[in-house]
Coordinates of C-alpha atoms and ligand atoms in Angstrom, one line a residue:
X1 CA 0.0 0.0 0.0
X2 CA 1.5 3.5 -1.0
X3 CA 1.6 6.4 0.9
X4 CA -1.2 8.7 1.3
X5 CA -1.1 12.0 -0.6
X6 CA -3.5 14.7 0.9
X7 CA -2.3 17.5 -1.4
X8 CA -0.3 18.1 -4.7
X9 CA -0.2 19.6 -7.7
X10 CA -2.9 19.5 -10.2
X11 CA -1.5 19.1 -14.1
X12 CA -3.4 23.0 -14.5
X13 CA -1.7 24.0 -11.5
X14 CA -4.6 23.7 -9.2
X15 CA -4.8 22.7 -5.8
X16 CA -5.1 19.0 -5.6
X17 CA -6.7 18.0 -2.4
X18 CA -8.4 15.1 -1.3
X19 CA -12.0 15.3 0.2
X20 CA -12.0 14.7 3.6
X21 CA -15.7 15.1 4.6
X22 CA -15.9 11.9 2.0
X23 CA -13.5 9.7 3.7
X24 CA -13.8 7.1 4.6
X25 CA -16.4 6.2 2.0
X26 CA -15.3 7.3 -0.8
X27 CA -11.5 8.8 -2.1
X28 CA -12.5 12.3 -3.9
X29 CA -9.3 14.4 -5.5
X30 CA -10.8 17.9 -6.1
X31 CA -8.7 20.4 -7.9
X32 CA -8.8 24.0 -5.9
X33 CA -8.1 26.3 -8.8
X34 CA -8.2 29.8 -7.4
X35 CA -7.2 31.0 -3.0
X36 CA -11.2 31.3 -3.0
X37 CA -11.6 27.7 -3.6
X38 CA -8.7 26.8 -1.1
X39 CA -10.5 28.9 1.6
X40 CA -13.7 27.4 1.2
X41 CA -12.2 24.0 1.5
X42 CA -10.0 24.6 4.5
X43 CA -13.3 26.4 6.3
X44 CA -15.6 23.2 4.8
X45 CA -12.7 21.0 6.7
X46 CA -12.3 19.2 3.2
X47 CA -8.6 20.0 3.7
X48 CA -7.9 19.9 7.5
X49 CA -4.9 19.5 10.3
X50 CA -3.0 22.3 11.0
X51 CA 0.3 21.2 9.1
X52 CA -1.9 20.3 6.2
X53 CA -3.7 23.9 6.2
X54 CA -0.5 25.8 6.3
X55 CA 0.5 23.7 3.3
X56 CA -2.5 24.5 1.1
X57 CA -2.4 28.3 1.8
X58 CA 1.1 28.7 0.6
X59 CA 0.1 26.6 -2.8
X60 CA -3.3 27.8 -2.8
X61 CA -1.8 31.6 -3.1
X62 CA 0.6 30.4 -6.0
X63 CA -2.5 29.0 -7.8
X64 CA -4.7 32.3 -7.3
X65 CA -1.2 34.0 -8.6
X66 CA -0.8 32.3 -11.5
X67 CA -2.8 34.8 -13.6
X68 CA -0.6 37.7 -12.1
X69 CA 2.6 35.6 -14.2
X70 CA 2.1 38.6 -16.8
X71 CA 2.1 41.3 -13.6
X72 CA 4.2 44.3 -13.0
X73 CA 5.6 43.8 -10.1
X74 CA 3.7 46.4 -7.7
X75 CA 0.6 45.1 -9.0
X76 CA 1.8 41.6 -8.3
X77 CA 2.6 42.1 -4.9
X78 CA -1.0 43.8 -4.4
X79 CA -2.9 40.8 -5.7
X80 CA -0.5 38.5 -3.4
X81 CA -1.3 41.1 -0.3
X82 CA -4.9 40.5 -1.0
X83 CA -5.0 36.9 -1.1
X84 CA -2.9 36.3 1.8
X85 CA -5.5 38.2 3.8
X86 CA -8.1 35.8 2.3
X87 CA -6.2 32.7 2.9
X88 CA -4.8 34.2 6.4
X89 CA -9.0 34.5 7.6
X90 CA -9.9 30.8 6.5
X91 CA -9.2 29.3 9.9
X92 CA -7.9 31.1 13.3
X93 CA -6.3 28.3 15.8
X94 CA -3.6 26.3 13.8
X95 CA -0.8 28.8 13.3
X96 CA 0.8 26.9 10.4
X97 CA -1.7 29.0 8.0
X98 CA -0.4 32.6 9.4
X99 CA 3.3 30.9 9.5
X100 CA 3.4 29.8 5.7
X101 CA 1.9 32.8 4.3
X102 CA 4.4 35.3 6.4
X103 CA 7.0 32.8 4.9
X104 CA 5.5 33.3 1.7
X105 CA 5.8 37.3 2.0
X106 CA 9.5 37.4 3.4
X107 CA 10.4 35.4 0.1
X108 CA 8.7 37.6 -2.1
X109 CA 10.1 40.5 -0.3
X110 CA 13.6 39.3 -0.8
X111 CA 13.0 38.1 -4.6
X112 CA 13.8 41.0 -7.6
X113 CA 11.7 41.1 -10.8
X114 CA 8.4 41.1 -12.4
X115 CA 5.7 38.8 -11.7
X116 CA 6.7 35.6 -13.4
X117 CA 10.1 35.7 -11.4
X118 CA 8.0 36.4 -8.2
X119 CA 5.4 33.6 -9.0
X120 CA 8.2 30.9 -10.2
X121 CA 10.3 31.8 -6.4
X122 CA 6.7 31.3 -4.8
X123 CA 6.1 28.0 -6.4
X124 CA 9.5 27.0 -5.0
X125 CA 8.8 27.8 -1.8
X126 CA 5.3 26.7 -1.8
X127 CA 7.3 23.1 -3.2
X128 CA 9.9 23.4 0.2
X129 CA 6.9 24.1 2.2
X130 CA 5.5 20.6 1.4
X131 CA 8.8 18.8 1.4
X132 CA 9.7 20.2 4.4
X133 CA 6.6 19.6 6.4
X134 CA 7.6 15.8 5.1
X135 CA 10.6 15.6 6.3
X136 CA 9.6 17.4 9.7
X137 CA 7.1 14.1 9.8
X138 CA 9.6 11.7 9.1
X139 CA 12.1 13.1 11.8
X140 CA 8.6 13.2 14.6
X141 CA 8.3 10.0 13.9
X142 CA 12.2 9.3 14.9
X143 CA 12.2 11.6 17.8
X144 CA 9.1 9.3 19.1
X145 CA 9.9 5.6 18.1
X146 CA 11.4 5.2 21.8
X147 CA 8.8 5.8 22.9
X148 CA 6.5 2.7 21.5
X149 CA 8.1 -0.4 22.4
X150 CA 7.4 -3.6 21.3
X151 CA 3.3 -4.4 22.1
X152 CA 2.4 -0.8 23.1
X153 CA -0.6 0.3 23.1
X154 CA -0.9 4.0 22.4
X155 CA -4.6 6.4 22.7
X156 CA -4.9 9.4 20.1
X157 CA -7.2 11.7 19.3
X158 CA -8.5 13.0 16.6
X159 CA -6.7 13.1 13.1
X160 CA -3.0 14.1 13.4
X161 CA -1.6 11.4 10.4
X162 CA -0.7 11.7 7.1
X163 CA -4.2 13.1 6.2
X164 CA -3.3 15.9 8.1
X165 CA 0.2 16.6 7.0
X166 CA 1.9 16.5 3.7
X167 CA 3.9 13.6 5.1
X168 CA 3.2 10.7 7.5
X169 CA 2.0 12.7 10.3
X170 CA 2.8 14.0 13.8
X171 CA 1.3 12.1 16.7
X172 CA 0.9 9.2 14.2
X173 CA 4.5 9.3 13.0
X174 CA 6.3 6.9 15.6
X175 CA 3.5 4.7 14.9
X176 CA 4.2 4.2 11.8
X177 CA 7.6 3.8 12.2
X178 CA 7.1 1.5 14.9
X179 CA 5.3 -0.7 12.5
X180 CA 7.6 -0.3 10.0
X181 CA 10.4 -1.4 12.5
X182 CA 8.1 -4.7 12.7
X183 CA 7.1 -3.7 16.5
X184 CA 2.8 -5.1 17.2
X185 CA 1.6 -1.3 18.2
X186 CA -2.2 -1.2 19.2
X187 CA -3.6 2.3 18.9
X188 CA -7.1 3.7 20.3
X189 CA -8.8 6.4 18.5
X190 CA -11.2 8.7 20.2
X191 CA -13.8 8.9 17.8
X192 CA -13.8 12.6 17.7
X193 CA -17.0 14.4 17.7
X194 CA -18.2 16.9 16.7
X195 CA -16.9 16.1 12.8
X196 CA -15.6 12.5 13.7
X197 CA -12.0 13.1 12.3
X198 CA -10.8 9.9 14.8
X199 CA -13.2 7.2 13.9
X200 CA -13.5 8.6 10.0
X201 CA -9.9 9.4 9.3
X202 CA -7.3 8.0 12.1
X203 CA -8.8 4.6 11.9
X204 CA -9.1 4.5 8.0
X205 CA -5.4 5.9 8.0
X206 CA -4.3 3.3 10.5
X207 CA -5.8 0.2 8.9
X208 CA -5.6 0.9 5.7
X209 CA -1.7 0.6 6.9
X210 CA -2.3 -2.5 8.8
X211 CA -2.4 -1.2 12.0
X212 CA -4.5 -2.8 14.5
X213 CA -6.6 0.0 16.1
X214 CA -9.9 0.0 18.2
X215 CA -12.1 3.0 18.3
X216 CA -14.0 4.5 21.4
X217 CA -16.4 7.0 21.9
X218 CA -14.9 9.8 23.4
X219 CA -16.6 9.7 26.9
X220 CA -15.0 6.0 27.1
X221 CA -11.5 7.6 27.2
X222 CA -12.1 7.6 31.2
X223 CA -12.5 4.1 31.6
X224 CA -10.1 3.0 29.2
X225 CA -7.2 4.8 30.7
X226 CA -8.2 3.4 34.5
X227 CA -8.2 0.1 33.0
X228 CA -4.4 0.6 31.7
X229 CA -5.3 -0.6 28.1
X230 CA -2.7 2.4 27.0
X231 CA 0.8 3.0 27.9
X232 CA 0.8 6.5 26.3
X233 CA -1.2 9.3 24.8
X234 CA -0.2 11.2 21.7
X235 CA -1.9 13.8 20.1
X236 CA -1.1 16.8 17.4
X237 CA -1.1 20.3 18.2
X238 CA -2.5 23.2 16.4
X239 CA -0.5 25.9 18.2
X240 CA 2.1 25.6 20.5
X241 CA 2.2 28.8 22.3
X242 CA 6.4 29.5 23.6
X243 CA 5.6 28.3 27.5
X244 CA 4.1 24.7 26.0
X245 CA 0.4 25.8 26.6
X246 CA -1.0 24.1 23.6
X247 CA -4.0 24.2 21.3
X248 CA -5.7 20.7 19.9
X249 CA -8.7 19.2 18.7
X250 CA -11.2 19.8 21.7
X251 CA -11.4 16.9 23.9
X252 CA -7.4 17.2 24.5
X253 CA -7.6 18.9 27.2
X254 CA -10.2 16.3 29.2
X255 CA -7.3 13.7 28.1
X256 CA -4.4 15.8 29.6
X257 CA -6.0 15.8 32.9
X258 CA -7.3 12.0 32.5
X259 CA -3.8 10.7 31.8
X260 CA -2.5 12.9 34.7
X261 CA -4.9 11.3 36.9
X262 CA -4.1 7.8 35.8
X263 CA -0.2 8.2 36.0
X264 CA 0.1 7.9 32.0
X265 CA 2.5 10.0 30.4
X266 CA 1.1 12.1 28.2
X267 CA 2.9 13.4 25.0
X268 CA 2.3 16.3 22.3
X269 CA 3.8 16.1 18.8
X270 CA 4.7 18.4 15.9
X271 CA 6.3 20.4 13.6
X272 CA 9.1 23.5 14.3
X273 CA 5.7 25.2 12.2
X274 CA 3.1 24.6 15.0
X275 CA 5.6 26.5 17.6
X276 CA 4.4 30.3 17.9
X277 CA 6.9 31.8 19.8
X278 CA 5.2 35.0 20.2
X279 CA 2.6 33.6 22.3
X280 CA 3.5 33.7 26.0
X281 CA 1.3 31.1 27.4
X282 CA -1.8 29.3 25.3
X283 CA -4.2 32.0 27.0
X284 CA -4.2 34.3 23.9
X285 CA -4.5 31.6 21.4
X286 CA -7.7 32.1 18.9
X287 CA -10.3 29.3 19.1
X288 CA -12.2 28.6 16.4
X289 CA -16.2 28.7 17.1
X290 CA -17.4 25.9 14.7
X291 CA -21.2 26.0 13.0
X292 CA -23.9 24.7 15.4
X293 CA -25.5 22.0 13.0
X294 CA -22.0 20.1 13.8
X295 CA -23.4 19.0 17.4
X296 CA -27.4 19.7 16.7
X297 CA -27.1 17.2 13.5
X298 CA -25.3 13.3 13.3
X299 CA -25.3 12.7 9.9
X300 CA -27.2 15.0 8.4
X301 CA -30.6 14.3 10.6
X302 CA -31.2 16.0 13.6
X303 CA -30.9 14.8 17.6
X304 CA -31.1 18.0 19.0
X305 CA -34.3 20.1 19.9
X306 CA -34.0 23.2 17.7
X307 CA -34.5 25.6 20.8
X308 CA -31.5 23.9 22.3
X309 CA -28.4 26.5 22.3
X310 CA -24.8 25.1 21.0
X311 CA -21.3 25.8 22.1
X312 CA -18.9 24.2 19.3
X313 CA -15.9 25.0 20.5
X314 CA -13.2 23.4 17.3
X315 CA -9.8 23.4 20.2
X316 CA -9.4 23.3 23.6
X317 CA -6.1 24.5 25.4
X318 CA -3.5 21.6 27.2
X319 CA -1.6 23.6 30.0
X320 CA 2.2 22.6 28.9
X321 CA 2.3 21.5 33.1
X322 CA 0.2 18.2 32.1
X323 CA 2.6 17.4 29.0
X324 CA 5.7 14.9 29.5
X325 CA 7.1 16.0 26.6
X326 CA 6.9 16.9 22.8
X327 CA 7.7 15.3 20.2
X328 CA 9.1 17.7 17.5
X329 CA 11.5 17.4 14.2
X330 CA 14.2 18.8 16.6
X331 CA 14.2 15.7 19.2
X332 CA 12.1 14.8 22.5
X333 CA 12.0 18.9 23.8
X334 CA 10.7 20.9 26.8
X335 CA 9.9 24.5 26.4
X336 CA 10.3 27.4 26.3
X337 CA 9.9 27.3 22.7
X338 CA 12.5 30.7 21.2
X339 CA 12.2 31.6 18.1
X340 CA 14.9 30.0 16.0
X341 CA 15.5 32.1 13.6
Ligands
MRU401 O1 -10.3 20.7 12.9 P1 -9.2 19.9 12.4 O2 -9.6 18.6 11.9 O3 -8.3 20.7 11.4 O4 -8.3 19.6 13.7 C1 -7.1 19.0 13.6 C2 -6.4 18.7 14.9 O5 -6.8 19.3 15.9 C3 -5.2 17.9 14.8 O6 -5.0 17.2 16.0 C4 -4.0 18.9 14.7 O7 -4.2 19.8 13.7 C5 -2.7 18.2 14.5 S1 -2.6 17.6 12.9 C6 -1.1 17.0 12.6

Protein backbone atom coordinates (compact mmCIF):
# COMPACT_ATOMS: atom_id res chain seq x y z
CA UNK A 1 0.00 0.00 0.00
CA UNK A 2 1.46 3.49 -1.02
CA UNK A 3 1.60 6.44 0.87
CA UNK A 4 -1.20 8.73 1.29
CA UNK A 5 -1.12 11.96 -0.61
CA UNK A 6 -3.46 14.74 0.85
CA UNK A 7 -2.29 17.51 -1.37
CA UNK A 8 -0.29 18.10 -4.66
CA UNK A 9 -0.23 19.64 -7.72
CA UNK A 10 -2.88 19.51 -10.16
CA UNK A 11 -1.46 19.10 -14.07
CA UNK A 12 -3.40 23.00 -14.48
CA UNK A 13 -1.73 23.99 -11.49
CA UNK A 14 -4.64 23.71 -9.19
CA UNK A 15 -4.77 22.72 -5.75
CA UNK A 16 -5.11 18.97 -5.60
CA UNK A 17 -6.75 17.97 -2.36
CA UNK A 18 -8.43 15.06 -1.33
CA UNK A 19 -12.00 15.29 0.16
CA UNK A 20 -11.96 14.68 3.61
CA UNK A 21 -15.75 15.06 4.58
CA UNK A 22 -15.87 11.90 1.96
CA UNK A 23 -13.48 9.72 3.68
CA UNK A 24 -13.80 7.08 4.62
CA UNK A 25 -16.41 6.22 2.02
CA UNK A 26 -15.29 7.29 -0.79
CA UNK A 27 -11.52 8.80 -2.06
CA UNK A 28 -12.46 12.28 -3.93
CA UNK A 29 -9.34 14.37 -5.53
CA UNK A 30 -10.83 17.88 -6.11
CA UNK A 31 -8.68 20.44 -7.93
CA UNK A 32 -8.80 24.01 -5.85
CA UNK A 33 -8.10 26.34 -8.82
CA UNK A 34 -8.20 29.85 -7.36
CA UNK A 35 -7.19 31.01 -3.03
CA UNK A 36 -11.17 31.35 -3.03
CA UNK A 37 -11.58 27.70 -3.59
CA UNK A 38 -8.75 26.81 -1.08
CA UNK A 39 -10.48 28.88 1.60
CA UNK A 40 -13.67 27.44 1.21
CA UNK A 41 -12.17 24.00 1.51
CA UNK A 42 -10.00 24.63 4.49
CA UNK A 43 -13.31 26.43 6.28
CA UNK A 44 -15.64 23.16 4.85
CA UNK A 45 -12.75 20.96 6.68
CA UNK A 46 -12.32 19.22 3.20
CA UNK A 47 -8.56 20.03 3.69
CA UNK A 48 -7.92 19.93 7.50
CA UNK A 49 -4.90 19.49 10.28
CA UNK A 50 -3.00 22.27 11.01
CA UNK A 51 0.33 21.18 9.05
CA UNK A 52 -1.95 20.27 6.19
CA UNK A 53 -3.74 23.90 6.24
CA UNK A 54 -0.50 25.85 6.35
CA UNK A 55 0.55 23.69 3.33
CA UNK A 56 -2.46 24.49 1.06
CA UNK A 57 -2.36 28.27 1.84
CA UNK A 58 1.11 28.73 0.60
CA UNK A 59 0.14 26.55 -2.77
CA UNK A 60 -3.26 27.77 -2.76
CA UNK A 61 -1.79 31.62 -3.14
CA UNK A 62 0.64 30.41 -5.98
CA UNK A 63 -2.53 29.00 -7.79
CA UNK A 64 -4.71 32.28 -7.34
CA UNK A 65 -1.21 33.98 -8.59
CA UNK A 66 -0.79 32.31 -11.52
CA UNK A 67 -2.78 34.80 -13.64
CA UNK A 68 -0.61 37.65 -12.05
CA UNK A 69 2.55 35.62 -14.18
CA UNK A 70 2.09 38.60 -16.83
CA UNK A 71 2.07 41.32 -13.65
CA UNK A 72 4.21 44.31 -13.01
CA UNK A 73 5.64 43.76 -10.09
CA UNK A 74 3.69 46.39 -7.73
CA UNK A 75 0.56 45.08 -9.04
CA UNK A 76 1.82 41.61 -8.31
CA UNK A 77 2.64 42.14 -4.94
CA UNK A 78 -1.03 43.83 -4.42
CA UNK A 79 -2.85 40.84 -5.66
CA UNK A 80 -0.48 38.51 -3.40
CA UNK A 81 -1.35 41.07 -0.28
CA UNK A 82 -4.93 40.52 -0.96
CA UNK A 83 -5.04 36.87 -1.10
CA UNK A 84 -2.92 36.32 1.79
CA UNK A 85 -5.48 38.19 3.82
CA UNK A 86 -8.06 35.76 2.32
CA UNK A 87 -6.16 32.69 2.91
CA UNK A 88 -4.80 34.20 6.44
CA UNK A 89 -8.98 34.52 7.55
CA UNK A 90 -9.88 30.84 6.48
CA UNK A 91 -9.20 29.27 9.94
CA UNK A 92 -7.92 31.09 13.27
CA UNK A 93 -6.25 28.30 15.78
CA UNK A 94 -3.64 26.32 13.82
CA UNK A 95 -0.76 28.81 13.34
CA UNK A 96 0.84 26.94 10.42
CA UNK A 97 -1.72 29.02 8.04
CA UNK A 98 -0.40 32.63 9.41
CA UNK A 99 3.29 30.90 9.46
CA UNK A 100 3.45 29.84 5.72
CA UNK A 101 1.92 32.85 4.30
CA UNK A 102 4.41 35.28 6.40
CA UNK A 103 7.01 32.85 4.90
CA UNK A 104 5.50 33.28 1.73
CA UNK A 105 5.78 37.31 2.00
CA UNK A 106 9.49 37.39 3.38
CA UNK A 107 10.38 35.43 0.10
CA UNK A 108 8.70 37.63 -2.12
CA UNK A 109 10.10 40.52 -0.33
CA UNK A 110 13.64 39.28 -0.83
CA UNK A 111 13.02 38.14 -4.59
CA UNK A 112 13.80 40.95 -7.65
CA UNK A 113 11.67 41.15 -10.76
CA UNK A 114 8.41 41.10 -12.42
CA UNK A 115 5.67 38.78 -11.74
CA UNK A 116 6.71 35.58 -13.42
CA UNK A 117 10.08 35.67 -11.40
CA UNK A 118 7.98 36.38 -8.24
CA UNK A 119 5.44 33.65 -9.00
CA UNK A 120 8.19 30.89 -10.24
CA UNK A 121 10.31 31.79 -6.39
CA UNK A 122 6.74 31.25 -4.75
CA UNK A 123 6.07 27.99 -6.36
CA UNK A 124 9.47 26.96 -5.05
CA UNK A 125 8.78 27.83 -1.79
CA UNK A 126 5.30 26.67 -1.77
CA UNK A 127 7.34 23.10 -3.22
CA UNK A 128 9.87 23.37 0.23
CA UNK A 129 6.90 24.14 2.24
CA UNK A 130 5.52 20.58 1.43
CA UNK A 131 8.79 18.78 1.39
CA UNK A 132 9.72 20.23 4.42
CA UNK A 133 6.65 19.59 6.37
CA UNK A 134 7.62 15.82 5.07
CA UNK A 135 10.56 15.63 6.30
CA UNK A 136 9.63 17.41 9.71
CA UNK A 137 7.07 14.07 9.81
CA UNK A 138 9.56 11.69 9.10
CA UNK A 139 12.14 13.13 11.84
CA UNK A 140 8.64 13.19 14.63
CA UNK A 141 8.34 9.97 13.93
CA UNK A 142 12.23 9.27 14.87
CA UNK A 143 12.22 11.65 17.84
CA UNK A 144 9.10 9.29 19.13
CA UNK A 145 9.87 5.57 18.08
CA UNK A 146 11.43 5.16 21.79
CA UNK A 147 8.76 5.80 22.87
CA UNK A 148 6.48 2.75 21.50
CA UNK A 149 8.08 -0.42 22.38
CA UNK A 150 7.43 -3.64 21.33
CA UNK A 151 3.29 -4.38 22.10
CA UNK A 152 2.42 -0.83 23.12
CA UNK A 153 -0.63 0.33 23.12
CA UNK A 154 -0.90 4.05 22.37
CA UNK A 155 -4.65 6.43 22.71
CA UNK A 156 -4.89 9.39 20.06
CA UNK A 157 -7.24 11.69 19.35
CA UNK A 158 -8.54 13.02 16.55
CA UNK A 159 -6.71 13.09 13.15
CA UNK A 160 -2.98 14.06 13.38
CA UNK A 161 -1.60 11.41 10.37
CA UNK A 162 -0.67 11.68 7.15
CA UNK A 163 -4.21 13.10 6.19
CA UNK A 164 -3.32 15.90 8.10
CA UNK A 165 0.24 16.62 6.99
CA UNK A 166 1.90 16.49 3.75
CA UNK A 167 3.93 13.59 5.12
CA UNK A 168 3.17 10.69 7.54
CA UNK A 169 2.05 12.70 10.27
CA UNK A 170 2.84 13.97 13.77
CA UNK A 171 1.32 12.10 16.69
CA UNK A 172 0.95 9.18 14.20
CA UNK A 173 4.54 9.30 12.98
CA UNK A 174 6.29 6.87 15.64
CA UNK A 175 3.53 4.68 14.91
CA UNK A 176 4.15 4.18 11.84
CA UNK A 177 7.58 3.81 12.17
CA UNK A 178 7.11 1.46 14.86
CA UNK A 179 5.25 -0.68 12.47
CA UNK A 180 7.63 -0.29 10.01
CA UNK A 181 10.37 -1.40 12.50
CA UNK A 182 8.14 -4.69 12.69
CA UNK A 183 7.13 -3.67 16.49
CA UNK A 184 2.85 -5.10 17.21
CA UNK A 185 1.59 -1.30 18.16
CA UNK A 186 -2.23 -1.15 19.20
CA UNK A 187 -3.63 2.28 18.88
CA UNK A 188 -7.08 3.71 20.28
CA UNK A 189 -8.75 6.37 18.47
CA UNK A 190 -11.18 8.69 20.16
CA UNK A 191 -13.80 8.92 17.82
CA UNK A 192 -13.83 12.65 17.75
CA UNK A 193 -16.97 14.40 17.70
CA UNK A 194 -18.17 16.91 16.69
CA UNK A 195 -16.89 16.14 12.84
CA UNK A 196 -15.57 12.46 13.69
CA UNK A 197 -11.96 13.08 12.26
CA UNK A 198 -10.84 9.89 14.76
CA UNK A 199 -13.24 7.20 13.89
CA UNK A 200 -13.47 8.57 9.99
CA UNK A 201 -9.87 9.36 9.28
CA UNK A 202 -7.30 8.05 12.07
CA UNK A 203 -8.83 4.60 11.89
CA UNK A 204 -9.07 4.49 8.00
CA UNK A 205 -5.42 5.87 8.01
CA UNK A 206 -4.28 3.35 10.53
CA UNK A 207 -5.84 0.22 8.94
CA UNK A 208 -5.55 0.91 5.70
CA UNK A 209 -1.66 0.59 6.93
CA UNK A 210 -2.28 -2.48 8.78
CA UNK A 211 -2.37 -1.21 12.01
CA UNK A 212 -4.47 -2.77 14.51
CA UNK A 213 -6.63 0.04 16.08
CA UNK A 214 -9.92 0.03 18.24
CA UNK A 215 -12.09 2.99 18.25
CA UNK A 216 -13.99 4.55 21.44
CA UNK A 217 -16.45 7.03 21.90
CA UNK A 218 -14.91 9.77 23.39
CA UNK A 219 -16.64 9.74 26.89
CA UNK A 220 -15.02 6.03 27.06
CA UNK A 221 -11.53 7.62 27.21
CA UNK A 222 -12.06 7.61 31.20
CA UNK A 223 -12.51 4.11 31.61
CA UNK A 224 -10.15 3.01 29.17
CA UNK A 225 -7.23 4.84 30.70
CA UNK A 226 -8.18 3.43 34.48
CA UNK A 227 -8.22 0.13 32.96
CA UNK A 228 -4.36 0.58 31.75
CA UNK A 229 -5.32 -0.58 28.14
CA UNK A 230 -2.74 2.36 27.01
CA UNK A 231 0.84 3.01 27.89
CA UNK A 232 0.82 6.53 26.26
CA UNK A 233 -1.22 9.25 24.83
CA UNK A 234 -0.24 11.18 21.73
CA UNK A 235 -1.92 13.78 20.08
CA UNK A 236 -1.11 16.79 17.37
CA UNK A 237 -1.08 20.27 18.18
CA UNK A 238 -2.51 23.19 16.43
CA UNK A 239 -0.53 25.91 18.24
CA UNK A 240 2.09 25.64 20.47
CA UNK A 241 2.21 28.77 22.29
CA UNK A 242 6.36 29.46 23.58
CA UNK A 243 5.64 28.27 27.52
CA UNK A 244 4.06 24.67 25.97
CA UNK A 245 0.38 25.82 26.63
CA UNK A 246 -0.99 24.08 23.56
CA UNK A 247 -3.97 24.20 21.29
CA UNK A 248 -5.71 20.75 19.92
CA UNK A 249 -8.75 19.17 18.70
CA UNK A 250 -11.22 19.78 21.66
CA UNK A 251 -11.41 16.94 23.87
CA UNK A 252 -7.37 17.15 24.47
CA UNK A 253 -7.59 18.88 27.21
CA UNK A 254 -10.24 16.26 29.20
CA UNK A 255 -7.31 13.73 28.11
CA UNK A 256 -4.42 15.82 29.65
CA UNK A 257 -6.02 15.77 32.88
CA UNK A 258 -7.31 12.03 32.54
CA UNK A 259 -3.75 10.68 31.80
CA UNK A 260 -2.49 12.86 34.74
CA UNK A 261 -4.90 11.34 36.90
CA UNK A 262 -4.10 7.77 35.84
CA UNK A 263 -0.20 8.20 35.97
CA UNK A 264 0.06 7.94 32.02
CA UNK A 265 2.52 9.96 30.36
CA UNK A 266 1.07 12.09 28.19
CA UNK A 267 2.87 13.39 25.02
CA UNK A 268 2.25 16.31 22.33
CA UNK A 269 3.82 16.10 18.85
CA UNK A 270 4.71 18.45 15.91
CA UNK A 271 6.30 20.43 13.61
CA UNK A 272 9.06 23.54 14.32
CA UNK A 273 5.66 25.19 12.15
CA UNK A 274 3.12 24.60 14.98
CA UNK A 275 5.61 26.48 17.61
CA UNK A 276 4.39 30.26 17.87
CA UNK A 277 6.92 31.81 19.76
CA UNK A 278 5.16 34.98 20.20
CA UNK A 279 2.65 33.64 22.26
CA UNK A 280 3.50 33.69 26.00
CA UNK A 281 1.26 31.11 27.36
CA UNK A 282 -1.77 29.26 25.33
CA UNK A 283 -4.22 31.99 27.03
CA UNK A 284 -4.21 34.34 23.92
CA UNK A 285 -4.54 31.63 21.40
CA UNK A 286 -7.74 32.07 18.93
CA UNK A 287 -10.25 29.28 19.11
CA UNK A 288 -12.24 28.63 16.44
CA UNK A 289 -16.17 28.70 17.06
CA UNK A 290 -17.36 25.85 14.68
CA UNK A 291 -21.24 26.04 12.95
CA UNK A 292 -23.89 24.67 15.42
CA UNK A 293 -25.46 21.95 13.00
CA UNK A 294 -21.98 20.14 13.75
CA UNK A 295 -23.40 19.02 17.35
CA UNK A 296 -27.38 19.70 16.66
CA UNK A 297 -27.11 17.18 13.50
CA UNK A 298 -25.33 13.33 13.28
CA UNK A 299 -25.35 12.69 9.86
CA UNK A 300 -27.18 14.99 8.38
CA UNK A 301 -30.59 14.30 10.63
CA UNK A 302 -31.23 15.97 13.64
CA UNK A 303 -30.91 14.84 17.59
CA UNK A 304 -31.06 18.03 18.99
CA UNK A 305 -34.33 20.10 19.93
CA UNK A 306 -33.98 23.25 17.67
CA UNK A 307 -34.48 25.59 20.81
CA UNK A 308 -31.49 23.87 22.35
CA UNK A 309 -28.42 26.54 22.34
CA UNK A 310 -24.76 25.08 21.00
CA UNK A 311 -21.29 25.77 22.09
CA UNK A 312 -18.86 24.20 19.30
CA UNK A 313 -15.89 25.04 20.50
CA UNK A 314 -13.20 23.42 17.30
CA UNK A 315 -9.84 23.42 20.18
CA UNK A 316 -9.39 23.29 23.57
CA UNK A 317 -6.05 24.45 25.44
CA UNK A 318 -3.48 21.61 27.22
CA UNK A 319 -1.62 23.58 30.05
CA UNK A 320 2.16 22.60 28.92
CA UNK A 321 2.34 21.50 33.06
CA UNK A 322 0.23 18.24 32.07
CA UNK A 323 2.64 17.40 29.03
CA UNK A 324 5.70 14.91 29.53
CA UNK A 325 7.14 16.02 26.58
CA UNK A 326 6.95 16.91 22.77
CA UNK A 327 7.67 15.31 20.20
CA UNK A 328 9.13 17.67 17.45
CA UNK A 329 11.55 17.41 14.24
CA UNK A 330 14.24 18.81 16.55
CA UNK A 331 14.20 15.72 19.17
CA UNK A 332 12.13 14.84 22.54
CA UNK A 333 12.01 18.88 23.82
CA UNK A 334 10.67 20.86 26.84
CA UNK A 335 9.90 24.50 26.37
CA UNK A 336 10.30 27.45 26.32
CA UNK A 337 9.93 27.31 22.72
CA UNK A 338 12.48 30.72 21.15
CA UNK A 339 12.21 31.59 18.06
CA UNK A 340 14.95 30.04 16.01
CA UNK A 341 15.54 32.05 13.59
O1 LIG B 1 -10.33 20.69 12.91
P1 LIG B 1 -9.17 19.88 12.41
O2 LIG B 1 -9.56 18.55 11.88
O3 LIG B 1 -8.31 20.67 11.44
O4 LIG B 1 -8.30 19.64 13.71
C1 LIG B 1 -7.08 18.96 13.60
C2 LIG B 1 -6.41 18.75 14.89
O5 LIG B 1 -6.79 19.26 15.92
C3 LIG B 1 -5.16 17.94 14.83
O6 LIG B 1 -5.01 17.17 15.97
C4 LIG B 1 -3.99 18.91 14.73
O7 LIG B 1 -4.18 19.79 13.66
C5 LIG B 1 -2.72 18.23 14.53
S1 LIG B 1 -2.62 17.64 12.88
C6 LIG B 1 -1.11 17.01 12.56
Amino acid sequence: MGPITAISWAPSGAVRIVDQQLLPDAWRERDLEDAAAVVQAIRALQVRGAPLIGIAAAMGLVAGLREQRSAARDAFLTRQTELEALLGAARPTAVNLAWALARMRCVAQATSGDGRALWERLRAEADAILEEDRAMCRRIGAAGLPLIGAGASVLTHCNAGALATGGIGTALAPIYLAHEHGRAVGVYVTETRPVLQGARLAAWELTRAGIPCTVIVDSAAAALLREHRVQLVIVGADRIAANGDFANKIGTYGLALLARHHGVPFYCAAPSSTIDSNLENGADIPIEQRPTEEVTHVAGRRVAPESAQVWNPAFDVTPASLVTGYVTDQGLVRPPFRPTA
